[in-house]
Coordinates of C-alpha atoms in Angstrom, one line a residue:
X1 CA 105.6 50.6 146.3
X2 CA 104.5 50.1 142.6
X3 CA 101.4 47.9 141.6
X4 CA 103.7 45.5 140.0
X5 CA 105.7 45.3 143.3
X6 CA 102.9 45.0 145.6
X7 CA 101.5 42.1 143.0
X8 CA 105.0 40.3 142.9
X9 CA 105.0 40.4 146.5
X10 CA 101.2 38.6 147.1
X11 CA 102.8 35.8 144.5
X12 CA 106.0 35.1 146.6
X13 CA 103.7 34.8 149.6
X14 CA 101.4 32.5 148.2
X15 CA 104.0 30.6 147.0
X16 CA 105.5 30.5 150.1
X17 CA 102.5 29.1 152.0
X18 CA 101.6 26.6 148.7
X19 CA 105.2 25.1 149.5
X20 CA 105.1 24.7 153.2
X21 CA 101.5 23.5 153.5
X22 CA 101.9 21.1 150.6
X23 CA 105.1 19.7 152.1
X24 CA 103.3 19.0 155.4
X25 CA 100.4 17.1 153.5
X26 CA 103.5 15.1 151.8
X27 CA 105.4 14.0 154.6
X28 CA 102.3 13.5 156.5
X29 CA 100.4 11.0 153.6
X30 CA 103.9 9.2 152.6
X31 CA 104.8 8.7 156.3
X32 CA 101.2 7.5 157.2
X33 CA 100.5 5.6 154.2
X34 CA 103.5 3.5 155.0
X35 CA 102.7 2.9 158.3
X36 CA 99.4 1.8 157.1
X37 CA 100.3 -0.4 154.3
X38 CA 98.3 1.9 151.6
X39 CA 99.7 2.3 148.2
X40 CA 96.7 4.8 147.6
X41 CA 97.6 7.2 150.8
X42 CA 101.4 7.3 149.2
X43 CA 100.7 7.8 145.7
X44 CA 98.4 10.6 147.0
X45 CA 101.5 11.7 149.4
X46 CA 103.8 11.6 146.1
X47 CA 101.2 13.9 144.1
X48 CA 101.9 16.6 147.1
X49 CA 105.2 16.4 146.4
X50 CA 105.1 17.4 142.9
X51 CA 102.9 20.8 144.2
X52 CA 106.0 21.5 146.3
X53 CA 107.8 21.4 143.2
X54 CA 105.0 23.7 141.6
X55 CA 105.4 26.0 144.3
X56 CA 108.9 26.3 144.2
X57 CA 108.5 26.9 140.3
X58 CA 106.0 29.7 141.4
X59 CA 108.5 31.6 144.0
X60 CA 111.2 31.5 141.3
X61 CA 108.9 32.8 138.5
X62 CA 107.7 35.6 140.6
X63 CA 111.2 36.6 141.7
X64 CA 112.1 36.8 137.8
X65 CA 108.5 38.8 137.4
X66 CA 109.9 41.0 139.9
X67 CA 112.9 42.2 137.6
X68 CA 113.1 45.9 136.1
X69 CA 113.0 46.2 132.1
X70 CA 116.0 46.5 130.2
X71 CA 117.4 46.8 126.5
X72 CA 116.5 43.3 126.0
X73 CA 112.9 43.1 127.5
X74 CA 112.0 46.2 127.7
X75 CA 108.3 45.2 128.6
X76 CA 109.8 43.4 131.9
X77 CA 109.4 39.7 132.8
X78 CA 105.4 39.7 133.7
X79 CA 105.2 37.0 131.2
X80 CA 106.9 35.3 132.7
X81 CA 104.1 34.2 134.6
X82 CA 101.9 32.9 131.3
X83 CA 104.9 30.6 130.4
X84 CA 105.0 29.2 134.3
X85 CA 100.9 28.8 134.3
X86 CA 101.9 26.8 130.6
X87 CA 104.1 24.7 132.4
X88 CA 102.0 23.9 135.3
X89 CA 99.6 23.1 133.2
X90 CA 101.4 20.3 131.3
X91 CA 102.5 19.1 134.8
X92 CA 98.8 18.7 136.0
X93 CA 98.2 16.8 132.5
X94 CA 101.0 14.1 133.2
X95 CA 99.4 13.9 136.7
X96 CA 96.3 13.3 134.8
X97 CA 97.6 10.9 131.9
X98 CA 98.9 9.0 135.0
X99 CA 96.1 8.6 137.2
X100 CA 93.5 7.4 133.5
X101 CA 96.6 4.6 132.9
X102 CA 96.7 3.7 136.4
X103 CA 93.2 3.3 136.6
X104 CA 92.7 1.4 133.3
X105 CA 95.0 -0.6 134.4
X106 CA 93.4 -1.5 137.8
X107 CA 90.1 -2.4 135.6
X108 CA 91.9 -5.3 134.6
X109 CA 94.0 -6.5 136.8
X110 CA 93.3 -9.4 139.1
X111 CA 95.4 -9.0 142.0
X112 CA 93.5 -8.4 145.5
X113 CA 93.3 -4.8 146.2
X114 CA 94.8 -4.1 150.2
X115 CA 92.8 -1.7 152.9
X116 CA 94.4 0.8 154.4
X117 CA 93.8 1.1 158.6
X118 CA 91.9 3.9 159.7
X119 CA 94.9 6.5 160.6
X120 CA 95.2 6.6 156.3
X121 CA 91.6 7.3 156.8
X122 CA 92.0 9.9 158.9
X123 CA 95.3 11.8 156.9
X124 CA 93.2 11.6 153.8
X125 CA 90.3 13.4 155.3
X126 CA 92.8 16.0 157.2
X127 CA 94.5 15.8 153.1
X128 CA 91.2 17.1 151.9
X129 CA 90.3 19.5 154.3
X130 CA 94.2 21.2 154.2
X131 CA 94.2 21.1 150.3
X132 CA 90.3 22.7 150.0
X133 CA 91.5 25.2 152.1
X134 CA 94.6 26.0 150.3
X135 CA 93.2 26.3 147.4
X136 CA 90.6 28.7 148.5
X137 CA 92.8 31.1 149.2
X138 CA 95.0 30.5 146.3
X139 CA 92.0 31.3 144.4
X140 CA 90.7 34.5 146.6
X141 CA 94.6 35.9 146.1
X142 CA 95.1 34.6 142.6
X143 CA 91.5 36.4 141.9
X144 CA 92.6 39.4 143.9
X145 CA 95.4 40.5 141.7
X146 CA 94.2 38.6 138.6
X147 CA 97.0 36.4 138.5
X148 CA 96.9 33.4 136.1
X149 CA 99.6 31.4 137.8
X150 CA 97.9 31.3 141.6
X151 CA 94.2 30.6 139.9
X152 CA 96.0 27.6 138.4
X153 CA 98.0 26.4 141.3
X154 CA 94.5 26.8 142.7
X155 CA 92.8 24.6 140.4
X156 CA 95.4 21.8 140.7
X157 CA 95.0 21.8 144.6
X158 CA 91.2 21.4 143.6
X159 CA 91.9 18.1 142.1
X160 CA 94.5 17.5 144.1
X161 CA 91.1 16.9 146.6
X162 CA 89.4 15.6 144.1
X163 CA 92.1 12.6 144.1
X164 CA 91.5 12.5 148.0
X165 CA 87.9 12.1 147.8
X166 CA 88.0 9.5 145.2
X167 CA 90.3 7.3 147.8
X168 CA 87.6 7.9 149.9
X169 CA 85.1 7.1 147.7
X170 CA 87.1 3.8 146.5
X171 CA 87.9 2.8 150.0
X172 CA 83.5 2.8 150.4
X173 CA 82.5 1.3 147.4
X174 CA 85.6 -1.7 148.7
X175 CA 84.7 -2.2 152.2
X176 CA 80.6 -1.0 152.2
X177 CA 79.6 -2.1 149.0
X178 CA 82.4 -5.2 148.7
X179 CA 82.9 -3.4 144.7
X180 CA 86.6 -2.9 144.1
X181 CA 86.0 -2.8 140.7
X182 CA 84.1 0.8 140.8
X183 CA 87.2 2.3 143.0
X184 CA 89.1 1.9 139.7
X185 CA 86.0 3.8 138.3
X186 CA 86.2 6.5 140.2
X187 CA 89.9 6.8 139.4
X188 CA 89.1 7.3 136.1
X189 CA 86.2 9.8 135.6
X190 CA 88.5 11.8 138.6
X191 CA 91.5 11.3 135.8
X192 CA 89.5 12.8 132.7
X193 CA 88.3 15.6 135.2
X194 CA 92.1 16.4 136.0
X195 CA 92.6 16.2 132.0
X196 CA 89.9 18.7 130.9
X197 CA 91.1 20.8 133.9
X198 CA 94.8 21.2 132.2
X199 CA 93.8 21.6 128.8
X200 CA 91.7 24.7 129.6
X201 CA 94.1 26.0 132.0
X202 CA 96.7 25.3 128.8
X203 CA 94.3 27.5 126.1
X204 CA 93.6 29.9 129.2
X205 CA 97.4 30.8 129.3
X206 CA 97.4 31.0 125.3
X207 CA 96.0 34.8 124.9
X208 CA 98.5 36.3 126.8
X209 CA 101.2 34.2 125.3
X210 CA 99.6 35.3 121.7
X211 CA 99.1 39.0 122.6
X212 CA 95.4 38.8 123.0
X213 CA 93.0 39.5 125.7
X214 CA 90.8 37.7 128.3
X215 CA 88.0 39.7 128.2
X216 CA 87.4 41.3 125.0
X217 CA 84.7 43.8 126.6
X218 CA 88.1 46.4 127.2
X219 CA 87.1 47.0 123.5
X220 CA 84.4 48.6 124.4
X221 CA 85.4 50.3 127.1
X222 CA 88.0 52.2 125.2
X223 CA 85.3 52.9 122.6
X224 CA 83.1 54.6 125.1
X225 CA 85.9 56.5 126.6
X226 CA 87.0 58.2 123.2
X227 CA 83.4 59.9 122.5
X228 CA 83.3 61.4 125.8
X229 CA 86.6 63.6 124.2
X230 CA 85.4 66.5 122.3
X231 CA 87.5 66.6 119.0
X232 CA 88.6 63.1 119.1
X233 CA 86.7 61.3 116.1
X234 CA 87.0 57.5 114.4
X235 CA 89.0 55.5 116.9
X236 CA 90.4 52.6 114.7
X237 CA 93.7 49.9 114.8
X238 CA 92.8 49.6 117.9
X239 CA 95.3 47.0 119.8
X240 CA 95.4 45.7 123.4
X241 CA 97.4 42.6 125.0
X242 CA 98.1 42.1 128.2
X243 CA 102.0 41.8 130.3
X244 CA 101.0 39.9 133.3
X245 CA 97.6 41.7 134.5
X246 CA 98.1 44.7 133.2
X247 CA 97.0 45.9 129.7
X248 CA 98.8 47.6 126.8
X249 CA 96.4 49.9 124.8
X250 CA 97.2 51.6 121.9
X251 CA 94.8 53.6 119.4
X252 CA 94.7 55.8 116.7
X253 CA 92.2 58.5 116.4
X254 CA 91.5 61.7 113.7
X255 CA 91.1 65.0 114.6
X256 CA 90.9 68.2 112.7
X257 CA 93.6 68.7 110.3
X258 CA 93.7 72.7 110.9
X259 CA 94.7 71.8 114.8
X260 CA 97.7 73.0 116.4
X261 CA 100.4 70.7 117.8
X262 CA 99.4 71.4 120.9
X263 CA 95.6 71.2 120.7
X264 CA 96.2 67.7 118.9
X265 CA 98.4 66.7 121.8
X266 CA 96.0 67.9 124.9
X267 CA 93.4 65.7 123.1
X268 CA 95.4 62.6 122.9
X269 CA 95.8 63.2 126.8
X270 CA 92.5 63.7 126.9
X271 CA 91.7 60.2 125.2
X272 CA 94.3 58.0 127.6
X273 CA 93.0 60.1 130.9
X274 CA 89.3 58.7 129.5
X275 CA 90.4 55.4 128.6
X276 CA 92.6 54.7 132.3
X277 CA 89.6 56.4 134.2
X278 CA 87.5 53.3 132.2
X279 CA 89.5 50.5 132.1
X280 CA 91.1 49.1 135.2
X281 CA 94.9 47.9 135.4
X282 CA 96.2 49.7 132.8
X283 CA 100.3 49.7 132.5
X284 CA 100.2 52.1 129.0
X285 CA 98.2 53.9 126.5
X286 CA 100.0 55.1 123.3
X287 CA 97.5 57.4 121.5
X288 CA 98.4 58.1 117.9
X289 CA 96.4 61.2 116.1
X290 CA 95.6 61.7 112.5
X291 CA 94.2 64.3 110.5
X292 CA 90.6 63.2 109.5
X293 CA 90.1 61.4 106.8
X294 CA 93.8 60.1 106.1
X295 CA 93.7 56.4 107.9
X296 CA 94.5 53.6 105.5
X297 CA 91.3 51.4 105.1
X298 CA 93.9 48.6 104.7
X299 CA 94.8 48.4 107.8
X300 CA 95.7 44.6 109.0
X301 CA 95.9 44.7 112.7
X302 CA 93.7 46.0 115.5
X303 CA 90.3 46.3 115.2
X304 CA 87.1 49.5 115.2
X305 CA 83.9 50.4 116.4
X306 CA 82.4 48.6 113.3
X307 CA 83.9 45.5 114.0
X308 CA 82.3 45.1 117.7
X309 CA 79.2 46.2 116.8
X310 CA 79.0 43.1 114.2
X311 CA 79.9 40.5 116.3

Protein backbone atom coordinates (compact mmCIF):
# COMPACT_ATOMS: atom_id res chain seq x y z
CA UNK A 1 0.00 0.00 0.00
CA UNK A 2 1.33 3.45 -1.07
CA UNK A 3 2.13 6.36 1.50
CA UNK A 4 -0.69 8.30 0.12
CA UNK A 5 -3.01 5.24 0.70
CA UNK A 6 -1.89 4.29 4.08
CA UNK A 7 -2.31 8.36 4.91
CA UNK A 8 -5.87 8.46 3.34
CA UNK A 9 -6.74 5.53 5.25
CA UNK A 10 -5.56 7.04 9.01
CA UNK A 11 -7.96 10.24 7.87
CA UNK A 12 -11.11 8.13 7.09
CA UNK A 13 -10.56 6.47 10.46
CA UNK A 14 -10.22 9.44 12.43
CA UNK A 15 -13.04 10.72 10.83
CA UNK A 16 -14.82 7.91 11.56
CA UNK A 17 -14.36 8.00 15.31
CA UNK A 18 -14.59 12.17 15.27
CA UNK A 19 -18.29 11.42 13.86
CA UNK A 20 -19.43 8.70 16.21
CA UNK A 21 -17.93 10.14 19.45
CA UNK A 22 -19.12 13.65 18.71
CA UNK A 23 -22.68 12.32 17.96
CA UNK A 24 -22.68 10.55 21.35
CA UNK A 25 -21.61 13.88 23.21
CA UNK A 26 -24.71 15.56 21.03
CA UNK A 27 -27.39 13.35 21.79
CA UNK A 28 -26.16 12.92 25.19
CA UNK A 29 -25.85 17.13 26.08
CA UNK A 30 -29.26 18.03 23.97
CA UNK A 31 -31.16 15.11 25.61
CA UNK A 32 -29.80 15.95 29.13
CA UNK A 33 -29.87 19.53 28.86
CA UNK A 34 -33.61 19.31 28.19
CA UNK A 35 -34.28 17.15 30.88
CA UNK A 36 -32.48 19.62 33.01
CA UNK A 37 -34.02 22.82 31.83
CA UNK A 38 -30.36 24.28 30.67
CA UNK A 39 -30.14 26.37 27.66
CA UNK A 40 -26.26 26.32 28.18
CA UNK A 41 -26.02 22.22 28.20
CA UNK A 42 -28.11 22.38 24.69
CA UNK A 43 -26.35 25.11 23.02
CA UNK A 44 -23.16 23.16 23.97
CA UNK A 45 -25.14 19.84 22.68
CA UNK A 46 -25.89 21.84 19.25
CA UNK A 47 -22.09 22.89 18.94
CA UNK A 48 -21.35 18.84 18.81
CA UNK A 49 -23.61 18.65 16.28
CA UNK A 50 -21.95 20.92 13.90
CA UNK A 51 -18.38 18.59 14.60
CA UNK A 52 -20.52 15.71 13.31
CA UNK A 53 -21.02 17.77 10.33
CA UNK A 54 -17.18 18.46 10.33
CA UNK A 55 -16.48 15.06 10.49
CA UNK A 56 -18.57 13.97 7.87
CA UNK A 57 -16.97 16.88 5.73
CA UNK A 58 -13.61 15.16 6.69
CA UNK A 59 -14.61 11.35 5.58
CA UNK A 60 -15.77 12.83 2.25
CA UNK A 61 -12.68 14.95 1.69
CA UNK A 62 -10.39 12.16 2.39
CA UNK A 63 -12.37 9.80 0.07
CA UNK A 64 -11.77 12.52 -2.78
CA UNK A 65 -7.91 12.72 -1.44
CA UNK A 66 -7.95 9.09 -2.09
CA UNK A 67 -8.61 9.47 -5.95
CA UNK A 68 -5.77 8.63 -8.66
CA UNK A 69 -4.42 11.63 -10.93
CA UNK A 70 -5.82 12.16 -14.20
CA UNK A 71 -5.56 14.56 -17.34
CA UNK A 72 -7.32 17.18 -15.36
CA UNK A 73 -5.47 17.05 -11.98
CA UNK A 74 -2.71 15.40 -12.72
CA UNK A 75 -1.10 16.27 -9.15
CA UNK A 76 -4.20 14.21 -7.61
CA UNK A 77 -6.69 15.61 -5.04
CA UNK A 78 -4.29 16.01 -1.81
CA UNK A 79 -5.37 19.49 -1.77
CA UNK A 80 -8.15 18.80 -1.32
CA UNK A 81 -7.46 18.60 2.21
CA UNK A 82 -6.10 22.55 2.48
CA UNK A 83 -9.48 23.72 0.98
CA UNK A 84 -11.53 21.36 3.73
CA UNK A 85 -8.99 22.65 6.78
CA UNK A 86 -10.21 26.40 4.95
CA UNK A 87 -13.61 25.52 5.39
CA UNK A 88 -13.45 24.21 8.79
CA UNK A 89 -11.88 26.99 9.66
CA UNK A 90 -14.48 29.53 8.68
CA UNK A 91 -16.97 27.10 10.46
CA UNK A 92 -15.09 27.40 13.85
CA UNK A 93 -15.07 31.38 13.20
CA UNK A 94 -19.05 31.45 12.91
CA UNK A 95 -19.03 29.23 16.04
CA UNK A 96 -16.85 31.98 17.44
CA UNK A 97 -18.76 35.17 16.06
CA UNK A 98 -21.69 33.42 17.72
CA UNK A 99 -20.60 32.66 21.08
CA UNK A 100 -18.79 36.92 21.39
CA UNK A 101 -22.68 38.04 20.21
CA UNK A 102 -24.27 35.79 22.50
CA UNK A 103 -22.17 36.79 25.18
CA UNK A 104 -22.34 40.53 24.63
CA UNK A 105 -25.61 40.20 24.55
CA UNK A 106 -25.98 38.40 28.00
CA UNK A 107 -23.87 41.49 29.49
CA UNK A 108 -26.87 43.40 29.06
CA UNK A 109 -29.57 41.72 29.37
CA UNK A 110 -31.75 41.72 32.45
CA UNK A 111 -33.62 38.55 32.40
CA UNK A 112 -32.80 36.02 35.42
CA UNK A 113 -30.31 33.50 34.29
CA UNK A 114 -31.84 29.57 35.14
CA UNK A 115 -29.48 26.61 36.84
CA UNK A 116 -29.18 23.61 35.41
CA UNK A 117 -29.64 20.31 37.96
CA UNK A 118 -26.73 18.41 38.65
CA UNK A 119 -27.10 15.53 35.81
CA UNK A 120 -26.16 18.80 33.22
CA UNK A 121 -23.38 18.97 35.65
CA UNK A 122 -22.38 15.77 35.28
CA UNK A 123 -22.75 15.44 31.09
CA UNK A 124 -20.69 18.56 30.86
CA UNK A 125 -17.85 17.24 32.87
CA UNK A 126 -18.20 13.65 31.01
CA UNK A 127 -18.51 16.52 27.65
CA UNK A 128 -15.05 17.69 28.63
CA UNK A 129 -13.40 14.67 29.46
CA UNK A 130 -14.81 12.85 25.92
CA UNK A 131 -13.93 15.94 23.80
CA UNK A 132 -10.07 16.30 25.55
CA UNK A 133 -9.67 12.95 24.74
CA UNK A 134 -10.69 13.13 21.28
CA UNK A 135 -8.91 15.66 20.51
CA UNK A 136 -5.74 14.25 21.72
CA UNK A 137 -5.72 11.73 19.54
CA UNK A 138 -6.84 13.74 16.69
CA UNK A 139 -3.83 15.67 17.34
CA UNK A 140 -1.27 12.50 17.89
CA UNK A 141 -2.75 11.16 14.32
CA UNK A 142 -3.15 14.45 12.69
CA UNK A 143 0.66 15.05 13.88
CA UNK A 144 1.54 11.54 12.84
CA UNK A 145 0.98 11.92 9.23
CA UNK A 146 1.27 15.74 9.16
CA UNK A 147 -2.20 16.24 8.20
CA UNK A 148 -3.55 19.80 8.35
CA UNK A 149 -7.16 18.80 8.37
CA UNK A 150 -7.09 16.33 11.64
CA UNK A 151 -4.67 19.06 13.61
CA UNK A 152 -7.57 21.41 12.95
CA UNK A 153 -10.46 19.21 13.75
CA UNK A 154 -8.18 18.85 16.76
CA UNK A 155 -8.06 22.27 17.64
CA UNK A 156 -11.79 22.88 17.39
CA UNK A 157 -12.53 19.87 19.83
CA UNK A 158 -9.95 21.95 22.04
CA UNK A 159 -12.40 24.68 22.23
CA UNK A 160 -14.99 22.74 21.87
CA UNK A 161 -13.74 22.00 25.87
CA UNK A 162 -12.97 25.20 26.25
CA UNK A 163 -16.87 26.03 25.82
CA UNK A 164 -17.48 23.12 28.40
CA UNK A 165 -15.29 24.52 30.96
CA UNK A 166 -16.51 27.97 30.62
CA UNK A 167 -20.27 26.51 31.55
CA UNK A 168 -18.56 25.21 34.38
CA UNK A 169 -16.89 28.07 35.22
CA UNK A 170 -20.18 30.26 34.67
CA UNK A 171 -22.32 27.78 36.55
CA UNK A 172 -19.47 28.67 39.81
CA UNK A 173 -19.13 32.17 39.52
CA UNK A 174 -23.59 31.98 39.52
CA UNK A 175 -24.25 29.62 42.30
CA UNK A 176 -20.67 30.11 44.54
CA UNK A 177 -19.98 33.55 43.98
CA UNK A 178 -23.88 34.72 43.29
CA UNK A 179 -21.97 36.76 39.93
CA UNK A 180 -23.99 36.00 36.86
CA UNK A 181 -22.63 38.73 35.33
CA UNK A 182 -18.92 37.20 34.98
CA UNK A 183 -20.44 33.87 33.40
CA UNK A 184 -21.13 36.20 30.41
CA UNK A 185 -17.41 37.12 30.88
CA UNK A 186 -16.19 34.04 30.54
CA UNK A 187 -18.23 33.56 27.46
CA UNK A 188 -16.61 36.09 25.92
CA UNK A 189 -12.74 35.92 26.48
CA UNK A 190 -13.56 31.86 25.58
CA UNK A 191 -15.28 33.54 22.27
CA UNK A 192 -12.16 35.74 21.20
CA UNK A 193 -9.95 32.57 22.09
CA UNK A 194 -12.21 30.41 19.53
CA UNK A 195 -11.68 33.56 17.10
CA UNK A 196 -7.86 33.81 17.13
CA UNK A 197 -7.91 29.98 17.04
CA UNK A 198 -9.74 30.10 13.35
CA UNK A 199 -7.92 32.85 11.97
CA UNK A 200 -4.53 31.12 12.39
CA UNK A 201 -5.83 27.78 11.48
CA UNK A 202 -7.30 30.07 8.20
CA UNK A 203 -3.45 31.69 7.41
CA UNK A 204 -2.11 28.08 8.46
CA UNK A 205 -4.04 26.47 5.50
CA UNK A 206 -2.85 29.54 3.13
CA UNK A 207 0.79 28.20 2.08
CA UNK A 208 -0.26 25.15 0.78
CA UNK A 209 -3.20 26.80 -1.01
CA UNK A 210 -0.47 29.48 -2.41
CA UNK A 211 2.30 26.91 -3.26
CA UNK A 212 4.44 27.73 -0.40
CA UNK A 213 5.91 25.76 2.45
CA UNK A 214 5.45 25.30 6.24
CA UNK A 215 8.78 25.03 7.16
CA UNK A 216 11.07 26.87 5.07
CA UNK A 217 14.26 24.98 6.70
CA UNK A 218 13.66 22.16 3.44
CA UNK A 219 15.66 25.06 1.73
CA UNK A 220 18.34 24.23 3.40
CA UNK A 221 18.22 20.89 3.43
CA UNK A 222 18.21 20.65 -0.34
CA UNK A 223 21.21 23.04 -0.16
CA UNK A 224 23.20 20.75 1.90
CA UNK A 225 22.24 17.73 -0.09
CA UNK A 226 23.60 19.17 -3.52
CA UNK A 227 27.34 19.88 -2.25
CA UNK A 228 27.62 16.41 -1.02
CA UNK A 229 27.34 15.57 -5.22
CA UNK A 230 30.63 15.87 -6.78
CA UNK A 231 30.17 17.87 -10.13
CA UNK A 232 26.89 19.39 -9.17
CA UNK A 233 27.69 23.25 -8.68
CA UNK A 234 25.28 26.58 -8.04
CA UNK A 235 21.93 25.18 -7.19
CA UNK A 236 19.52 28.12 -7.96
CA UNK A 237 15.39 28.62 -8.94
CA UNK A 238 15.08 26.53 -6.43
CA UNK A 239 11.06 25.77 -5.96
CA UNK A 240 9.15 23.63 -3.42
CA UNK A 241 5.29 23.43 -2.47
CA UNK A 242 3.70 20.98 -0.86
CA UNK A 243 0.28 18.49 -2.28
CA UNK A 244 -1.05 17.35 0.93
CA UNK A 245 2.21 16.36 3.13
CA UNK A 246 4.22 15.63 0.59
CA UNK A 247 6.64 18.01 -1.10
CA UNK A 248 7.36 18.90 -4.75
CA UNK A 249 11.11 19.94 -5.28
CA UNK A 250 12.45 21.10 -8.16
CA UNK A 251 16.10 22.67 -8.89
CA UNK A 252 18.35 23.55 -11.34
CA UNK A 253 22.01 23.09 -11.00
CA UNK A 254 25.39 23.67 -13.46
CA UNK A 255 27.73 21.19 -14.28
CA UNK A 256 30.54 21.07 -16.66
CA UNK A 257 29.72 21.97 -20.17
CA UNK A 258 32.23 19.26 -21.72
CA UNK A 259 30.01 16.41 -19.82
CA UNK A 260 28.41 13.68 -21.62
CA UNK A 261 24.63 13.07 -21.57
CA UNK A 262 25.00 10.52 -19.50
CA UNK A 263 27.47 11.86 -16.93
CA UNK A 264 25.08 15.02 -16.69
CA UNK A 265 22.20 12.64 -16.17
CA UNK A 266 23.84 10.19 -13.33
CA UNK A 267 24.53 13.50 -11.45
CA UNK A 268 21.12 14.83 -11.57
CA UNK A 269 20.27 11.29 -9.98
CA UNK A 270 22.84 11.79 -7.81
CA UNK A 271 21.35 15.22 -6.58
CA UNK A 272 17.44 13.91 -6.05
CA UNK A 273 18.96 10.48 -4.30
CA UNK A 274 20.86 13.34 -1.82
CA UNK A 275 18.02 15.51 -1.60
CA UNK A 276 15.09 12.35 -0.72
CA UNK A 277 17.82 10.79 1.60
CA UNK A 278 17.60 14.57 3.43
CA UNK A 279 14.33 15.71 3.26
CA UNK A 280 11.46 13.59 4.52
CA UNK A 281 8.04 13.02 2.56
CA UNK A 282 9.06 13.76 -0.63
CA UNK A 283 6.43 12.89 -3.54
CA UNK A 284 8.99 14.35 -6.57
CA UNK A 285 12.29 15.97 -7.41
CA UNK A 286 12.67 17.34 -10.92
CA UNK A 287 16.37 18.18 -11.33
CA UNK A 288 17.20 20.42 -14.22
CA UNK A 289 21.21 20.71 -15.34
CA UNK A 290 22.94 23.57 -17.00
CA UNK A 291 26.18 24.03 -18.41
CA UNK A 292 28.11 26.42 -15.91
CA UNK A 293 27.85 29.66 -16.19
CA UNK A 294 24.64 29.94 -18.57
CA UNK A 295 21.70 30.51 -15.74
CA UNK A 296 19.77 33.76 -16.39
CA UNK A 297 20.47 36.15 -13.37
CA UNK A 298 16.87 37.28 -14.02
CA UNK A 299 15.37 34.74 -12.84
CA UNK A 300 11.80 35.54 -11.10
CA UNK A 301 10.79 32.46 -9.19
CA UNK A 302 12.50 30.19 -6.78
CA UNK A 303 15.10 31.12 -4.68
CA UNK A 304 19.46 30.25 -3.97
CA UNK A 305 21.94 29.72 -1.54
CA UNK A 306 22.50 33.56 -1.37
CA UNK A 307 19.10 34.30 -0.48
CA UNK A 308 18.99 31.96 2.81
CA UNK A 309 22.06 32.97 3.85
CA UNK A 310 20.65 36.76 4.01
CA UNK A 311 17.70 36.28 5.80
Amino acid sequence: MTQNRVRDKILIRNSWISTIGNAILSIAKIVVGGLAGSLAVIGDGIDSATDVVISIVMIYTARIMSKPPNEKYVYGYQKAEGIATKVLSMVIFYAGIQMFVSSIQSLFTTETKELPSTIAIYVTVFSIVGKLLLSLYQFRQGKKINSSLLIANAKNMQNDVLISVGVLTGLFFTVILNMPILDSVTGLIISLFIIKTAVGIFMDSNVELMDGVKDVTVYNKIFDAVRLVPGANNPHRVRSHQVGNLYMIVLDIEAAGSMTLSEAHQIAEDVERCIRNSVENVYDIIVHVEPEGTHSVGEKFGINEKMIKTK
